[in-house]
Structure formats: C-alpha cells, structure tokens
Short mmCIF file of C-alpha atoms in Angstrom, two decimals:
data_model
loop_
_atom_site.label_atom_id
_atom_site.label_comp_id
_atom_site.label_asym_id
_atom_site.label_seq_id
_atom_site.Cartn_x
_atom_site.Cartn_y
_atom_site.Cartn_z
CA UNK A 894 0.00 0.00 0.00
CA UNK A 895 1.36 3.40 -0.97
CA UNK A 896 1.03 6.55 1.07
CA UNK A 897 -0.97 9.38 -0.45
CA UNK A 898 2.23 11.42 -0.61
CA UNK A 899 3.70 8.82 -2.98
CA UNK A 900 0.54 8.76 -5.06
CA UNK A 901 0.50 12.57 -5.24
CA UNK A 902 4.10 12.57 -6.45
CA UNK A 903 3.24 10.07 -9.16
CA UNK A 904 0.31 12.22 -10.23
CA UNK A 905 2.50 15.30 -10.36
CA UNK A 906 5.16 13.56 -12.42
CA UNK A 907 2.56 12.26 -14.86
CA UNK A 908 1.82 15.84 -15.96
CA UNK A 909 5.32 16.15 -17.40
CA UNK A 910 4.65 13.43 -19.97
CA UNK A 911 1.11 14.42 -20.89
CA UNK A 912 0.53 16.73 -23.83
CA UNK A 913 -2.69 18.07 -22.30
CA UNK A 914 -3.35 20.34 -19.36
CA UNK A 915 -5.82 22.17 -17.14
CA UNK A 916 -5.98 25.38 -15.14
CA UNK A 917 -4.54 24.69 -11.67
CA UNK A 918 -4.46 28.02 -9.78
CA UNK A 919 -5.79 31.53 -9.92
CA UNK A 920 -3.30 33.84 -8.25
CA UNK A 921 -4.76 37.09 -6.89
CA UNK A 922 -2.27 39.40 -5.20
CA UNK A 923 0.03 36.51 -4.33
CA UNK A 924 -2.66 34.21 -2.93
CA UNK A 925 -3.11 31.00 -4.95
CA UNK A 926 -6.68 29.71 -5.16
CA UNK A 927 -6.63 26.01 -5.98
CA UNK A 928 -8.70 24.70 -8.87
CA UNK A 929 -10.08 21.22 -9.51
CA UNK A 930 -7.45 18.47 -9.72
CA UNK A 931 -9.18 15.75 -11.78
CA UNK A 932 -6.76 12.94 -10.94
CA UNK A 933 -6.69 13.38 -7.15
CA UNK A 934 -9.56 15.53 -5.84
CA UNK A 935 -12.33 12.95 -6.46
CA UNK A 936 -10.69 10.66 -3.88
CA UNK A 937 -10.92 13.04 -0.89
CA UNK A 938 -13.71 13.14 1.65
CA UNK A 939 -14.90 15.78 2.04
CA UNK A 940 -14.01 17.14 -1.36
CA UNK A 941 -11.42 19.94 -1.15
CA UNK A 942 -12.60 23.49 -1.60
CA UNK A 943 -11.96 24.59 -5.17
CA UNK A 944 -12.84 27.79 -6.98
CA UNK A 945 -13.87 26.48 -10.40
CA UNK A 946 -16.22 23.98 -12.01
CA UNK A 947 -15.07 20.37 -11.88
CA UNK A 948 -13.57 18.81 -15.02
CA UNK A 949 -13.42 15.15 -15.98
CA UNK A 950 -9.73 14.93 -16.91
CA UNK A 951 -6.99 16.83 -18.72
CA UNK A 952 -8.33 16.07 -22.20
CA UNK A 953 -9.95 18.55 -24.59
CA UNK A 954 -13.49 19.36 -25.60
CA UNK A 955 -13.77 18.41 -29.26
CA UNK A 956 -17.53 18.74 -29.84
CA UNK A 957 -17.75 22.53 -29.76
CA UNK A 958 -21.51 22.55 -30.32
CA UNK A 959 -22.31 20.63 -27.13
CA UNK A 960 -22.78 22.04 -23.63
CA UNK A 961 -19.30 20.76 -22.73
CA UNK A 962 -17.79 23.74 -24.57
CA UNK A 963 -19.11 26.06 -21.85
CA UNK A 964 -16.91 24.95 -18.95
CA UNK A 965 -15.19 21.74 -20.15
CA UNK A 966 -16.11 18.06 -19.90
CA UNK A 967 -17.37 17.27 -16.43
CA UNK A 968 -20.96 18.36 -16.06
CA UNK A 969 -20.54 22.12 -15.43
CA UNK A 970 -21.68 21.67 -11.82
CA UNK A 971 -21.98 25.08 -10.10
CA UNK A 972 -22.66 23.72 -6.61
CA UNK A 973 -20.18 23.77 -3.70
CA UNK A 974 -17.60 26.00 -5.36
CA UNK A 975 -15.70 28.76 -3.56
CA UNK A 976 -15.70 32.29 -4.91
CA UNK A 977 -12.70 34.61 -5.28
CA UNK A 978 -13.32 38.26 -4.40
CA UNK A 979 -11.55 40.70 -6.71
CA UNK A 980 -11.90 44.39 -7.48
CA UNK A 981 -12.71 45.72 -10.94
CA UNK A 982 -9.35 46.52 -12.54
CA UNK A 983 -7.43 43.86 -10.58
CA UNK A 984 -4.90 41.58 -12.30
CA UNK A 985 -5.16 37.80 -12.08
CA UNK A 986 -2.47 35.25 -12.92
CA UNK A 987 -3.99 32.07 -14.38
CA UNK A 988 -1.64 29.14 -13.80
CA UNK A 989 -1.82 25.85 -15.72
CA UNK A 990 -0.58 22.51 -14.39
CA UNK A 991 1.60 22.35 -17.53
CA UNK A 992 1.31 23.07 -21.22
CA UNK A 993 3.00 21.67 -24.30
CA UNK A 994 4.16 24.09 -26.99
CA UNK A 995 3.31 21.37 -29.53
CA UNK A 996 -0.35 22.35 -29.07
CA UNK A 997 -0.19 25.73 -30.83
CA UNK A 998 -3.22 27.99 -30.90
CA UNK A 999 -4.87 31.02 -29.32
CA UNK A 1000 -5.40 31.84 -25.65
CA UNK A 1001 -8.78 33.47 -24.92
CA UNK A 1002 -10.53 34.69 -21.78
CA UNK A 1003 -14.22 35.51 -21.37
CA UNK A 1004 -16.51 36.58 -18.54
CA UNK A 1005 -20.26 36.21 -17.91
CA UNK A 1006 -22.29 37.75 -15.11
CA UNK A 1007 -23.93 35.08 -12.98
CA UNK A 1008 -27.70 35.50 -12.67
CA UNK A 1009 -28.80 35.37 -9.97
CA UNK A 1010 -25.48 33.98 -8.63
CA UNK A 1011 -22.71 31.57 -9.59
CA UNK A 1012 -24.08 28.83 -7.32
CA UNK A 1013 -26.93 28.31 -9.81
CA UNK A 1014 -25.71 29.87 -13.07
CA UNK A 1015 -24.33 27.60 -15.80
CA UNK A 1016 -23.87 29.99 -18.72
CA UNK A 1017 -24.78 27.36 -21.32
CA UNK A 1018 -27.92 29.12 -22.61
CA UNK A 1019 -28.40 32.56 -24.10
CA UNK A 1020 -25.45 34.85 -24.88
CA UNK A 1021 -24.13 36.07 -21.50
CA UNK A 1022 -20.40 35.97 -22.34
CA UNK A 1023 -18.00 38.72 -23.43
CA UNK A 1024 -14.33 38.39 -24.36
CA UNK A 1025 -11.83 40.31 -22.20
CA UNK A 1026 -8.50 39.07 -23.57
CA UNK A 1027 -6.97 37.08 -26.42
CA UNK A 1028 -3.64 36.29 -28.05
CA UNK A 1029 -4.01 34.45 -31.34
CA UNK A 1030 -1.12 34.59 -33.81
CA UNK A 1031 1.26 37.56 -33.73
CA UNK A 1032 4.28 37.28 -36.02
CA UNK A 1033 6.01 40.08 -34.11
CA UNK A 1034 6.13 37.98 -30.92
CA UNK A 1035 8.46 35.12 -30.05
CA UNK A 1036 6.85 32.63 -30.01
CA UNK A 1037 4.01 33.95 -32.20
CA UNK A 1038 1.15 31.69 -30.99
CA UNK A 1039 -0.63 32.55 -27.75
CA UNK A 1040 -0.46 29.03 -26.30
CA UNK A 1041 3.26 28.72 -27.11
CA UNK A 1042 3.86 32.10 -25.47
CA UNK A 1043 1.98 30.84 -22.39
CA UNK A 1044 4.14 27.70 -22.29
CA UNK A 1045 7.35 29.72 -22.65
CA UNK A 1046 6.32 32.04 -19.81
CA UNK A 1047 6.05 29.10 -17.42
CA UNK A 1048 2.49 27.86 -18.15
CA UNK A 1049 0.69 30.97 -16.84
CA UNK A 1050 -1.26 33.93 -18.20
CA UNK A 1051 -2.20 37.36 -16.87
CA UNK A 1052 -5.55 39.08 -17.38
CA UNK A 1053 -7.17 42.24 -16.03
CA UNK A 1054 -10.74 42.37 -14.74
CA UNK A 1055 -12.37 45.13 -16.82
CA UNK A 1056 -12.49 48.29 -14.69
CA UNK A 1057 -15.99 49.41 -15.70
CA UNK A 1058 -18.05 46.21 -15.41
CA UNK A 1059 -20.81 46.21 -12.81
CA UNK A 1060 -20.11 44.67 -9.43
CA UNK A 1061 -21.47 41.17 -8.89
CA UNK A 1062 -20.67 37.50 -9.34
CA UNK A 1063 -19.08 36.33 -12.60
CA UNK A 1064 -17.74 33.26 -14.30
CA UNK A 1065 -14.26 33.76 -15.74
CA UNK A 1066 -13.82 31.39 -18.69
CA UNK A 1067 -10.15 30.97 -19.60
CA UNK A 1068 -9.29 28.76 -22.57
CA UNK A 1069 -6.55 27.42 -24.80
CA UNK A 1070 -7.47 26.23 -28.29
CA UNK A 1071 -5.06 23.64 -29.67
CA UNK A 1072 -4.90 23.69 -33.48
CA UNK A 1073 -2.26 21.02 -34.08
CA UNK A 1074 -4.79 18.68 -35.77
CA UNK A 1075 -7.37 21.31 -36.73
CA UNK A 1076 -7.07 20.74 -40.47
CA UNK A 1077 -9.80 18.07 -40.10
CA UNK A 1078 -13.41 18.83 -39.04
CA UNK A 1079 -13.76 18.67 -35.23
CA UNK A 1080 -10.00 18.30 -34.92
CA UNK A 1081 -9.64 21.54 -32.94
CA UNK A 1082 -9.08 20.91 -29.22
CA UNK A 1083 -10.62 23.29 -26.66
CA UNK A 1084 -9.43 23.46 -23.03
CA UNK A 1085 -11.78 25.82 -21.13
CA UNK A 1086 -12.05 26.37 -17.36
CA UNK A 1087 -14.71 28.35 -15.47
CA UNK A 1088 -13.71 30.15 -12.26
CA UNK A 1089 -16.10 31.80 -9.78
CA UNK A 1090 -15.41 35.49 -9.09
CA UNK A 1091 -17.09 38.19 -7.03
CA UNK A 1092 -16.25 41.59 -8.51
CA UNK A 1093 -16.40 44.64 -6.24
CA UNK A 1094 -15.94 48.35 -6.88
CA UNK A 1095 -17.19 48.10 -10.44
CA UNK A 1096 -18.90 50.55 -12.76
CA UNK A 1097 -22.17 50.37 -14.67
CA UNK A 1098 -21.31 48.28 -17.74
CA UNK A 1099 -23.05 44.94 -18.27
CA UNK A 1100 -21.61 43.54 -21.51
CA UNK A 1101 -22.75 40.26 -23.11
CA UNK A 1102 -23.39 38.83 -26.57
CA UNK A 1103 -21.32 35.63 -26.89
CA UNK A 1104 -22.90 32.16 -26.50
CA UNK A 1105 -21.34 28.88 -25.35
CA UNK A 1106 -22.32 26.71 -27.12
CA UNK A 1107 -22.88 28.78 -30.24
CA UNK A 1108 -19.87 31.05 -30.61
CA UNK A 1109 -17.67 28.46 -32.31
CA UNK A 1110 -18.41 27.13 -35.80
CA UNK A 1111 -16.62 23.84 -36.64
CA UNK A 1112 -16.35 25.06 -40.25
CA UNK A 1113 -14.79 28.43 -39.39
CA UNK A 1114 -11.84 28.37 -41.82
CA UNK A 1115 -10.30 31.51 -40.31
CA UNK A 1116 -10.00 30.33 -36.71
CA UNK A 1117 -10.97 26.67 -36.16
CA UNK A 1118 -10.82 24.50 -39.31
CA UNK A 1119 -7.33 25.59 -40.31
CA UNK A 1120 -3.84 24.30 -41.03
CA UNK A 1121 -1.10 25.52 -38.70
CA UNK A 1122 1.37 25.18 -41.56
CA UNK A 1123 -0.49 27.76 -43.66
CA UNK A 1124 -0.53 30.25 -40.80
CA UNK A 1125 3.10 29.66 -39.82
CA UNK A 1126 4.23 30.09 -43.44
CA UNK A 1127 2.32 33.33 -43.87
CA UNK A 1128 -0.07 31.83 -46.43
CA UNK A 1129 -3.16 32.69 -44.40
CA UNK A 1130 -4.12 35.30 -41.79
CA UNK A 1131 -5.40 33.83 -38.52
CA UNK A 1132 -8.49 35.23 -36.79
CA UNK A 1133 -9.31 33.81 -33.34
CA UNK A 1134 -12.91 32.57 -32.95
CA UNK A 1135 -15.46 33.95 -30.52
CA UNK A 1136 -15.56 37.48 -31.90
CA UNK A 1137 -13.48 40.51 -30.90
CA UNK A 1138 -12.35 41.52 -27.43
CA UNK A 1139 -14.91 43.77 -25.73
CA UNK A 1140 -14.17 47.41 -26.53
CA UNK A 1141 -13.82 48.45 -22.87
CA UNK A 1142 -11.60 45.55 -21.81
CA UNK A 1143 -8.24 46.44 -20.30
CA UNK A 1144 -5.07 46.34 -22.38
CA UNK A 1145 -3.44 42.90 -22.74
CA UNK A 1146 -0.65 42.08 -20.31
CA UNK A 1147 1.47 39.73 -22.45
CA UNK A 1148 3.35 42.62 -24.10
CA UNK A 1149 7.00 41.54 -24.26
CA UNK A 1150 8.31 40.80 -27.74
CA UNK A 1151 9.91 37.61 -26.43
CA UNK A 1152 8.34 35.48 -23.69
CA UNK A 1153 10.57 35.14 -20.65
CA UNK A 1154 10.32 31.94 -18.63
CA UNK A 1155 9.39 32.46 -14.98
CA UNK A 1156 8.35 29.44 -12.94
CA UNK A 1157 5.28 30.06 -10.80
CA UNK A 1158 5.60 29.84 -7.03
CA UNK A 1159 2.64 31.01 -4.87
CA UNK A 1160 3.37 33.34 -1.98
CA UNK A 1161 0.51 31.76 0.00
CA UNK A 1162 -2.39 29.37 -0.50
CA UNK A 1163 -6.08 29.99 0.04
CA UNK A 1164 -7.86 27.38 2.18
CA UNK A 1165 -8.35 24.23 0.12
CA UNK A 1166 -10.71 22.34 2.40
CA UNK A 1167 -14.25 23.40 3.27
CA UNK A 1168 -14.42 24.75 6.77
CA UNK A 1169 -10.80 24.07 7.63
CA UNK A 1170 -7.25 25.08 6.82
CA UNK A 1171 -5.91 21.55 6.51
CA UNK A 1172 -6.57 18.93 3.87
CA UNK A 1173 -8.44 15.76 4.68
CA UNK A 1174 -7.98 12.05 4.37
CA UNK A 1175 -8.38 10.57 0.89
CA UNK A 1176 -11.51 8.50 0.62
CA UNK A 1177 -11.60 4.83 -0.29
CA UNK A 1178 -12.90 4.53 -3.83
CA UNK A 1179 -15.07 1.81 -5.30
CA UNK A 1180 -11.93 0.32 -6.81
CA UNK A 1181 -10.23 -2.45 -4.89
CA UNK A 1182 -7.20 -0.32 -4.03
CA UNK A 1183 -7.34 1.80 -0.86
CA UNK A 1184 -5.26 4.92 -0.46
CA UNK A 1185 -3.45 5.49 2.80
CA UNK A 1186 -4.97 7.98 5.25
CA UNK A 1187 -2.01 10.33 5.45
CA UNK A 1188 -2.89 13.90 6.46
CA UNK A 1189 -1.41 16.76 4.52
CA UNK A 1190 -1.33 20.41 5.63
CA UNK A 1191 -1.98 23.54 3.57
CA UNK A 1192 -1.00 26.99 4.85
CA UNK A 1193 -4.13 29.16 5.01
CA UNK A 1194 -4.47 32.65 3.62
CA UNK A 1195 -7.28 35.15 3.59
CA UNK A 1196 -10.23 34.11 1.43
CA UNK A 1197 -13.58 35.66 0.82
CA UNK A 1198 -15.73 32.61 0.26
CA UNK A 1199 -18.60 32.33 2.70
CA UNK A 1200 -19.11 28.60 2.24
CA UNK A 1201 -18.31 26.61 5.38
CA UNK A 1202 -18.82 22.88 5.73
CA UNK A 1203 -17.52 20.85 8.65
CA UNK A 1204 -15.07 18.30 7.23
CA UNK A 1205 -15.56 14.61 7.92
CA UNK A 1206 -13.11 12.95 10.30
CA UNK A 1207 -13.15 9.47 8.82
CA UNK A 1208 -12.59 8.19 5.29
CA UNK A 1209 -15.73 7.73 3.24
CA UNK A 1210 -16.41 5.48 0.30
CA UNK A 1211 -16.98 7.29 -2.97
CA UNK A 1212 -17.75 6.12 -6.45
CA UNK A 1213 -16.33 7.68 -9.58
CA UNK A 1214 -17.98 7.49 -12.96
CA UNK A 1215 -15.56 7.41 -15.84
CA UNK A 1216 -16.75 8.96 -19.07
CA UNK A 1217 -15.88 7.86 -22.54
CA UNK A 1218 -16.78 4.16 -22.53
CA UNK A 1219 -18.40 3.17 -25.77
CA UNK A 1220 -19.09 -0.47 -25.02
CA UNK A 1221 -17.81 -3.52 -23.19
CA UNK A 1222 -14.02 -3.51 -23.26
CA UNK A 1223 -13.83 -0.37 -25.44
CA UNK A 1224 -13.06 3.09 -24.08
CA UNK A 1225 -13.66 6.39 -25.86
CA UNK A 1226 -11.27 9.30 -26.28
CA UNK A 1227 -9.85 10.65 -22.97
CA UNK A 1228 -11.62 7.94 -20.94
CA UNK A 1229 -9.98 5.76 -18.29
CA UNK A 1230 -8.56 2.52 -19.66
CA UNK A 1231 -6.49 1.10 -16.81
CA UNK A 1232 -4.92 1.46 -13.38
CA UNK A 1233 -4.63 -0.55 -10.18
CA UNK A 1234 -8.07 -1.93 -9.35
CA UNK A 1235 -9.61 -0.81 -12.65
CA UNK A 1236 -12.33 -3.22 -13.85
CA UNK A 1237 -13.62 -1.35 -16.89
CA UNK A 1238 -12.58 -1.39 -20.52
CA UNK A 1239 -8.91 -1.43 -21.45
CA UNK A 1240 -9.03 -1.12 -25.26
CA UNK A 1241 -9.26 2.38 -26.72
CA UNK A 1242 -11.34 3.34 -29.73
CA UNK A 1243 -9.56 3.54 -33.06
CA UNK A 1244 -6.93 6.26 -33.21
CA UNK A 1245 -6.29 6.37 -29.44
CA UNK A 1246 -3.77 4.55 -27.26
CA UNK A 1247 -4.07 3.63 -23.58
CA UNK A 1248 -1.30 5.63 -21.87
CA UNK A 1249 -0.26 5.25 -18.23
CA UNK A 1250 -0.48 8.54 -16.29
CA UNK A 1251 0.21 6.89 -12.91
CA UNK A 1252 -0.27 3.53 -11.17
CA UNK A 1253 -3.94 4.29 -10.58
CA UNK A 1254 -4.97 5.93 -13.84
CA UNK A 1255 -4.40 5.24 -17.54
CA UNK A 1256 -6.13 7.29 -20.23
CA UNK A 1257 -7.01 6.91 -23.91
CA UNK A 1258 -5.05 9.64 -25.74
#
C-alpha cells in the first residue's frame, strides 16, 4: 500500500509526460486559489474546496456545439464551489498545471455575469459571455502563438478584470485552443475552465453577446478549421474565434516581444478544504485499491468565500464514474482505460492509445 504522498508525487510527475493540461491556480495578489485536480480531488472526503467547475480529466473538448464547450467536460456543476473576491481593474495570474508548446493555438478569456449567482448559473444558454483578452497569432512575438507564449512564460497567463463592469458574481472562462490537428473537421481541441469570481468596486457596464455553445463554428476556416502550416508560413491570416475583445476591456498584459520563462511559485495558499485550513484524508474509492490515510497540511491565507462545511473525520467510500466508454471492453477518447483496481474497458477506440499517467490511472489519448 502506498502513502498518499507517494501517489500525489506520481500524479504530479505524470503531468510532465502528458501533452494536455488544465488550469490549476488563480493567483490574486500573491494568494493561490486552488482549482479542480481531476486525478486526485475525487478521492478526498470531504471534497477539497476549489474555486472552479469540476472537469473530468486533462483532455480537450472536441464537440464545440455541445454544452461541454461552456466549462469543459465534467458536467458544469456550479454547486459547492468557492468564490474569489476581486476588485474591478485587478490583475489575475492564471496558472496551468503544464502546457506543451506542440499544441499551438490562441489563448482566450471571457466573462459572464452570474444571474442570480454563480451557485446556480451555468452559462450554457443565451449569450451572456464577453471576451476580455486574447492572443491568437502575432508574427512580431516570439513565439508567435498565444499558447506557445503561455508555455514559454512558465504555463501561466495574466488578465485584467475590466475596470468598468458592474459589481457582482461572474464566471471567468479561460481557454486554450489547440490547433495542431485542426485541419480536419472537429480536430480543434478546446481546453476551457470556469472560475467563480465576485467583482467589487465596479462601474455600470453589463456587456454580453457571446454564446457557449454557439460562438464556435466547426467550419470556421479563419479560426478553427485551419492548417497551422499555412498560418506559420504566412499563407493565411489567422483570426481567433469567438468574436473581438470587448471594446472596454483592459489592455493585454502579455506585451513583451519575447516570452521570458518564470516558474510560478505562490506566496501563500487559500484554504483548500471546506471549513478548515488543513486537507483531509483521501476516501476509499469503489476500486479495490485503498489509499493510505495520510494527512497533509496547507498553509491558510485570507479568502472571501462564505461557504463553510464541517469536514468529515473518517474516510468515506466514494464512487467515480468514468466517461468515454463506448461499449464492453472499449473506451472512448480521454476515458480511463487502466490502473490498479480498474475493472472497466482497457481497449481504446480507433486512433487512441491507452497511456499510463500513474499507477492508478491510464487514459485513452
């Protein structure tokens, strides 16, 4: 039996070999707010406090016309999520777990006002979104693609909350679009995350107009159904999808001609467990393998979330549903296909290979 520390190390190391990624922290004034960790968080009881919508794994959304495009694969569940209080005009650093520069494409950030609040708002109907930042392809920058620039910086991105938006609760939707296989229909790979924010000190503007799903057309030959080679060779001008940046958005913050690598290190961590400043014991899953009940400690920092739940003191049994199975013994793209105690399918659909991410989780990629 391995300790949870050992398992966590294996999970961390697995990110270095994966070509995919997910948003891991939002840093506000040096305080890192932890976001959903798909390969470890489901096994804690109670679930750790996170500040974004849960995601299924580190794979992309490929069906851009489904509700998954709103906040990633994983159900877009708004319940039991912490909220980060920021002031209009504040800067946020959005930190990814990792990112591969082989997945070239734009980086885009949107916001939508939660009505009546983020605990019930999903943002997958109507057109509540507006774009506040983007970096598509800029030949004057090194590297010229937004996602490659993000990777070179150290897998993070800075955005400014628009100074004139009305105060209230918002979803911040930050996204990388990988275009490395976008020359085929539905080959574009979207990696969105939705973070809960409470904006204070705002103005009177209430922008909107962009829909998810709806904003992205799989046959958009200027921004989605494109060949990276044509863009890189100057044969075609690239236009990022989702429309223009809102006219009153703040100026972009990725301004250097050449990205300079700076590894991210948080000055302090926001509480990551509901009602407590320390993490809890990992729960025993429905698989046959039991994780050790080692306690880990997280240094608390000031947070503005009002949610408080008394953490359980004993391990609980939880069940995880793995998406992507397409039949007995066959697993769909980005689904689980192996790991200690795994009893589901182990053969991936055509075009995908079962890759080991750690002892407890293999994925069709």
